[in-house]
PDB file of C-alpha atoms in Angstrom:
ATOM      1  CA  TYR A   1     -49.443 -51.267 -16.181  1.00 88.00           C
ATOM      2  CA  LEU A   2     -49.451 -50.112 -12.709  1.00 89.00           C
ATOM      3  CA  PHE A   3     -52.825 -51.360 -12.126  1.00 89.00           C
ATOM      4  CA  ILE A   4     -52.698 -54.399 -14.145  1.00 90.00           C
ATOM      5  CA  SER A   5     -48.908 -55.603 -12.205  1.00 93.00           C
ATOM      6  CA  SER A   6     -49.938 -54.671  -8.885  1.00 92.00           C
ATOM      7  CA  ILE A   7     -52.773 -56.404  -9.151  1.00 92.00           C
ATOM      8  CA  LEU A   8     -50.110 -59.367 -10.696  1.00 92.00           C
ATOM      9  CA  THR A   9     -48.298 -59.245  -7.328  1.00 93.00           C
ATOM     10  CA  MET A  10     -50.796 -59.055  -5.050  1.00 92.00           C
ATOM     11  CA  PHE A  11     -52.131 -62.979  -6.252  1.00 93.00           C
ATOM     12  CA  LEU A  12     -48.847 -63.985  -7.228  1.00 93.00           C
ATOM     13  CA  ALA A  13     -47.223 -63.156  -4.242  1.00 93.00           C
ATOM     14  CA  GLY A  14     -50.783 -64.650  -2.339  1.00 92.00           C
ATOM     15  CA  ILE A  15     -50.393 -67.598  -4.665  1.00 94.00           C
ATOM     16  CA  SER A  16     -46.589 -68.393  -3.515  1.00 93.00           C
ATOM     17  CA  ALA A  17     -46.958 -67.327   0.266  1.00 92.00           C
ATOM     18  CA  PHE A  18     -49.377 -69.823   0.245  1.00 92.00           C
ATOM     19  CA  PHE A  19     -47.589 -72.956  -0.624  1.00 93.00           C
ATOM     20  CA  GLU A  20     -44.593 -72.317   0.310  1.00 91.00           C
ATOM     21  CA  TYR A  21     -42.899 -73.502   3.967  1.00 91.00           C
ATOM     22  CA  ASP A  22     -40.177 -71.031   4.849  1.00 91.00           C
ATOM     23  CA  LEU A  23     -40.813 -68.371   7.330  1.00 90.00           C
ATOM     24  CA  LYS A  24     -38.342 -65.734   6.066  1.00 90.00           C
ATOM     25  CA  LYS A  25     -40.140 -66.460   2.543  1.00 91.00           C
ATOM     26  CA  ILE A  26     -43.495 -66.085   3.527  1.00 92.00           C
ATOM     27  CA  ILE A  27     -42.734 -63.093   5.601  1.00 91.00           C
ATOM     28  CA  ALA A  28     -41.247 -61.684   2.337  1.00 92.00           C
ATOM     29  CA  LEU A  29     -43.747 -62.879   0.012  1.00 92.00           C
ATOM     30  CA  SER A  30     -46.607 -61.390   2.491  1.00 90.00           C
ATOM     31  CA  THR A  31     -45.067 -57.772   2.283  1.00 91.00           C
ATOM     32  CA  LEU A  32     -44.604 -57.854  -1.758  1.00 93.00           C
ATOM     33  CA  SER A  33     -48.468 -58.662  -1.229  1.00 91.00           C
ATOM     34  CA  GLN A  34     -48.795 -55.355   0.829  1.00 91.00           C
ATOM     35  CA  LEU A  35     -46.616 -53.703  -1.644  1.00 92.00           C
ATOM     36  CA  GLY A  36     -48.726 -54.804  -4.396  1.00 92.00           C
ATOM     37  CA  VAL A  37     -52.188 -53.583  -2.344  1.00 91.00           C
ATOM     38  CA  MET A  38     -49.852 -50.263  -2.333  1.00 92.00           C
ATOM     39  CA  MET A  39     -49.105 -49.742  -5.847  1.00 93.00           C
ATOM     40  CA  PHE A  40     -53.055 -51.171  -6.579  1.00 93.00           C
ATOM     41  CA  SER A  41     -54.559 -48.506  -4.735  1.00 93.00           C
ATOM     42  CA  LEU A  42     -51.664 -45.723  -6.195  1.00 93.00           C
ATOM     43  CA  SER A  43     -52.872 -47.078  -9.961  1.00 92.00           C
ATOM     44  CA  ILE A  44     -56.713 -45.570  -8.880  1.00 90.00           C
ATOM     45  CA  GLY A  45     -55.816 -42.941  -7.611  1.00 89.00           C
ATOM     46  CA  LEU A  46     -56.272 -43.081  -3.732  1.00 89.00           C
ATOM     47  CA  LYS A  47     -52.501 -41.571  -2.954  1.00 91.00           C
ATOM     48  CA  TYR A  48     -53.900 -41.081   1.115  1.00 93.00           C
ATOM     49  CA  LEU A  49     -55.072 -44.282   1.302  1.00 91.00           C
ATOM     50  CA  ALA A  50     -51.721 -45.989  -0.075  1.00 91.00           C
ATOM     51  CA  PHE A  51     -49.918 -44.003   2.627  1.00 93.00           C
ATOM     52  CA  PHE A  52     -52.308 -44.865   5.316  1.00 92.00           C
ATOM     53  CA  HIS A  53     -51.807 -48.492   4.363  1.00 91.00           C
ATOM     54  CA  LEU A  54     -48.051 -48.443   4.216  1.00 92.00           C
ATOM     55  CA  ILE A  55     -48.086 -46.937   7.830  1.00 92.00           C
ATOM     56  CA  VAL A  56     -50.347 -49.638   8.848  1.00 90.00           C
ATOM     57  CA  HIS A  57     -47.779 -52.472   7.443  1.00 90.00           C
ATOM     58  CA  ALA A  58     -45.167 -51.121   8.548  1.00 91.00           C
ATOM     59  CA  PHE A  59     -45.826 -51.492  12.951  1.00 90.00           C
ATOM     60  CA  PHE A  60     -47.240 -55.277  12.040  1.00 88.00           C
ATOM     61  CA  LYS A  61     -44.873 -55.632   9.211  1.00 89.00           C
ATOM     62  CA  ALA A  62     -42.409 -55.470  12.296  1.00 92.00           C
ATOM     63  CA  LEU A  63     -44.205 -57.070  14.894  1.00 90.00           C
ATOM     64  CA  MET A  64     -43.771 -59.896  12.235  1.00 90.00           C
ATOM     65  CA  PHE A  65     -40.421 -59.426  11.363  1.00 91.00           C
ATOM     66  CA  LEU A  66     -39.526 -59.846  15.428  1.00 91.00           C
ATOM     67  CA  SER A  67     -41.686 -62.596  16.141  1.00 89.00           C
ATOM     68  CA  GLY A  68     -40.443 -64.791  13.202  1.00 88.00           C
ATOM     69  CA  GLY A  69     -36.877 -64.205  14.139  1.00 89.00           C
ATOM     70  CA  SER A  70     -37.600 -65.360  17.437  1.00 87.00           C
ATOM     71  CA  LEU A  71     -38.898 -68.036  16.500  1.00 84.00           C
ATOM     72  CA  MET A  72     -36.191 -69.307  14.276  1.00 85.00           C
ATOM     73  CA  TYR A  73     -33.763 -68.448  17.003  1.00 85.00           C
ATOM     74  CA  GLY A  74     -36.097 -70.135  19.675  1.00 81.00           C
ATOM     75  CA  TYR A  75     -35.641 -73.233  16.989  1.00 80.00           C
ATOM     76  CA  PHE A  76     -32.463 -73.094  16.459  1.00 81.00           C
ATOM     77  CA  GLY A  77     -31.827 -71.508  12.764  1.00 78.00           C
ATOM     78  CA  ASN A  78     -34.922 -74.020  12.101  1.00 82.00           C
ATOM     79  CA  GLN A  79     -36.685 -71.705   9.256  1.00 85.00           C
ATOM     80  CA  ASP A  80     -39.177 -74.146   7.933  1.00 85.00           C
ATOM     81  CA  ILE A  81     -42.578 -74.248   9.788  1.00 84.00           C
ATOM     82  CA  ARG A  82     -43.545 -77.734   9.331  1.00 83.00           C
ATOM     83  CA  TYR A  83     -40.962 -78.440  12.356  1.00 81.00           C
ATOM     84  CA  MET A  84     -42.369 -75.451  15.024  1.00 77.00           C
ATOM     85  CA  GLY A  85     -44.924 -77.658  16.071  1.00 72.00           C
ATOM     86  CA  SER A  86     -45.572 -76.543  19.741  1.00 68.00           C
ATOM     87  CA  VAL A  87     -44.381 -72.935  19.713  1.00 64.00           C
ATOM     88  CA  SER A  88     -44.934 -72.695  23.424  1.00 61.00           C
ATOM     89  CA  MET A  89     -41.728 -74.063  24.084  1.00 63.00           C
ATOM     90  CA  VAL A  90     -39.880 -70.492  22.649  1.00 61.00           C
ATOM     91  CA  GLY A  91     -42.750 -68.237  25.052  1.00 76.00           C
ATOM     92  CA  VAL A  92     -46.368 -67.561  24.642  1.00 80.00           C
ATOM     93  CA  TYR A  93     -45.776 -63.881  24.346  1.00 85.00           C
ATOM     94  CA  VAL A  94     -43.944 -64.494  20.775  1.00 85.00           C
ATOM     95  CA  ASN A  95     -46.169 -66.795  19.460  1.00 83.00           C
ATOM     96  CA  GLY A  96     -49.229 -64.362  20.793  1.00 85.00           C
ATOM     97  CA  SER A  97     -47.359 -61.115  18.840  1.00 88.00           C
ATOM     98  CA  MET A  98     -46.982 -63.337  16.112  1.00 86.00           C
ATOM     99  CA  ILE A  99     -50.565 -64.455  15.901  1.00 86.00           C
ATOM    100  CA  PHE A 100     -51.749 -61.048  16.439  1.00 89.00           C
ATOM    101  CA  SER A 101     -49.526 -59.105  13.464  1.00 89.00           C
ATOM    102  CA  MET A 102     -50.860 -62.555  11.282  1.00 88.00           C
ATOM    103  CA  PHE A 103     -54.699 -60.869  12.150  1.00 88.00           C
ATOM    104  CA  CYS A 104     -53.375 -57.441  11.865  1.00 87.00           C
ATOM    105  CA  LEU A 105     -51.908 -58.956   7.356  1.00 85.00           C
ATOM    106  CA  GLY A 106     -55.517 -60.859   7.150  1.00 84.00           C
ATOM    107  CA  ALA A 107     -57.798 -57.541   7.775  1.00 83.00           C
ATOM    108  CA  PHE A 108     -59.322 -58.605  11.067  1.00 85.00           C
ATOM    109  CA  PRO A 109     -62.089 -56.955  11.823  1.00 86.00           C
ATOM    110  CA  PHE A 110     -61.311 -53.533  13.629  1.00 85.00           C
ATOM    111  CA  LEU A 111     -57.882 -53.930  13.604  1.00 83.00           C
ATOM    112  CA  ALA A 112     -55.590 -51.467  11.735  1.00 79.00           C
ATOM    113  CA  SER A 113     -54.860 -53.102   8.538  1.00 83.00           C
ATOM    114  CA  PHE A 114     -58.633 -54.275   8.081  1.00 86.00           C
ATOM    115  CA  PHE A 115     -59.790 -50.170   7.716  1.00 87.00           C
ATOM    116  CA  SER A 116     -56.901 -49.170   5.782  1.00 87.00           C
ATOM    117  CA  LYS A 117     -57.678 -52.472   3.084  1.00 87.00           C
ATOM    118  CA  HIS A 118     -61.780 -51.916   3.233  1.00 87.00           C
ATOM    119  CA  LEU A 119     -61.046 -48.540   2.433  1.00 88.00           C
ATOM    120  CA  ILE A 120     -59.092 -49.236  -0.569  1.00 89.00           C
ATOM    121  CA  LEU A 121     -61.155 -52.004  -1.505  1.00 88.00           C
ATOM    122  CA  GLU A 122     -64.513 -50.015  -1.426  1.00 88.00           C
ATOM    123  CA  SER A 123     -63.099 -47.159  -3.358  1.00 88.00           C
ATOM    124  CA  PHE A 124     -62.449 -49.891  -5.842  1.00 88.00           C
ATOM    125  CA  LEU A 125     -65.897 -51.203  -5.238  1.00 87.00           C
ATOM    126  CA  PHE A 126     -67.558 -48.091  -6.223  1.00 87.00           C
ATOM    127  CA  GLY A 127     -65.450 -47.438  -9.717  1.00 81.00           C
ATOM    128  CA  ASP A 128     -66.851 -49.244 -13.232  1.00 81.00           C
ATOM    129  CA  TYR A 129     -64.585 -52.090 -13.654  1.00 83.00           C
ATOM    130  CA  SER A 130     -65.083 -55.204 -14.799  1.00 84.00           C
ATOM    131  CA  ILE A 131     -66.252 -58.284 -12.753  1.00 87.00           C
ATOM    132  CA  PHE A 132     -63.268 -60.373 -13.856  1.00 89.00           C
ATOM    133  CA  LEU A 133     -60.643 -57.621 -11.865  1.00 88.00           C
ATOM    134  CA  LEU A 134     -63.170 -57.195  -9.280  1.00 88.00           C
ATOM    135  CA  MET A 135     -63.006 -61.269  -8.986  1.00 90.00           C
ATOM    136  CA  ILE A 136     -59.356 -61.376  -8.630  1.00 90.00           C
ATOM    137  CA  ILE A 137     -58.600 -58.508  -6.312  1.00 90.00           C
ATOM    138  CA  TYR A 138     -60.877 -60.508  -3.830  1.00 89.00           C
ATOM    139  CA  MET A 139     -58.823 -63.691  -4.186  1.00 92.00           C
ATOM    140  CA  SER A 140     -55.783 -61.638  -3.707  1.00 90.00           C
ATOM    141  CA  ASN A 141     -57.026 -60.188  -0.677  1.00 88.00           C
ATOM    142  CA  SER A 142     -58.828 -64.144   0.247  1.00 90.00           C
ATOM    143  CA  LEU A 143     -55.445 -65.641  -0.111  1.00 90.00           C
ATOM    144  CA  THR A 144     -53.780 -62.879   2.304  1.00 88.00           C
ATOM    145  CA  LEU A 145     -56.360 -64.688   5.378  1.00 88.00           C
ATOM    146  CA  PHE A 146     -55.474 -68.191   3.307  1.00 91.00           C
ATOM    147  CA  TYR A 147     -51.878 -67.875   4.186  1.00 89.00           C
ATOM    148  CA  SER A 148     -51.975 -66.448   7.487  1.00 88.00           C
ATOM    149  CA  VAL A 149     -54.455 -68.756   8.941  1.00 88.00           C
ATOM    150  CA  ARG A 150     -52.352 -71.421   7.433  1.00 89.00           C
ATOM    151  CA  LEU A 151     -48.923 -70.389   9.302  1.00 87.00           C
ATOM    152  CA  ILE A 152     -50.962 -70.105  12.065  1.00 84.00           C
ATOM    153  CA  TYR A 153     -51.956 -73.272  11.813  1.00 86.00           C
ATOM    154  CA  PHE A 154     -47.973 -74.648  11.615  1.00 82.00           C
ATOM    155  CA  LEU A 155     -47.125 -72.851  14.686  1.00 79.00           C
TER     156      LEU A 155
END
């Protein structure tokens, strides 16, 4: 049950975050999606990789929460990303740290989450699972990248 529920959690949280415009909800849904990744790795027996992904996720998610809070403060409490067109008014460093945390979330190569997600997906790939589950897992991880790029576009 943990295997199927974690896959559904990753997939549905990714789709919901992709169609959301509220910055707080996007950050919360990305956290839910990454918790699905951790539960997925636990369900296939990778408890050390799940813990590694938890620690890595905690670091870049803390940066994302701080950057998101600073963005909302700079826009006088506005959480809608459609109205955050010129982030340079708030600050270049806030914008840079938000983009960096989104790159970490999307598993950009040679950042920390790239190694944790890649090891989890590689371990799943070498198991004998169906091609349908493999496509759903990779689609869920692609959705993470898609809503990260979408948020960067709106910022």
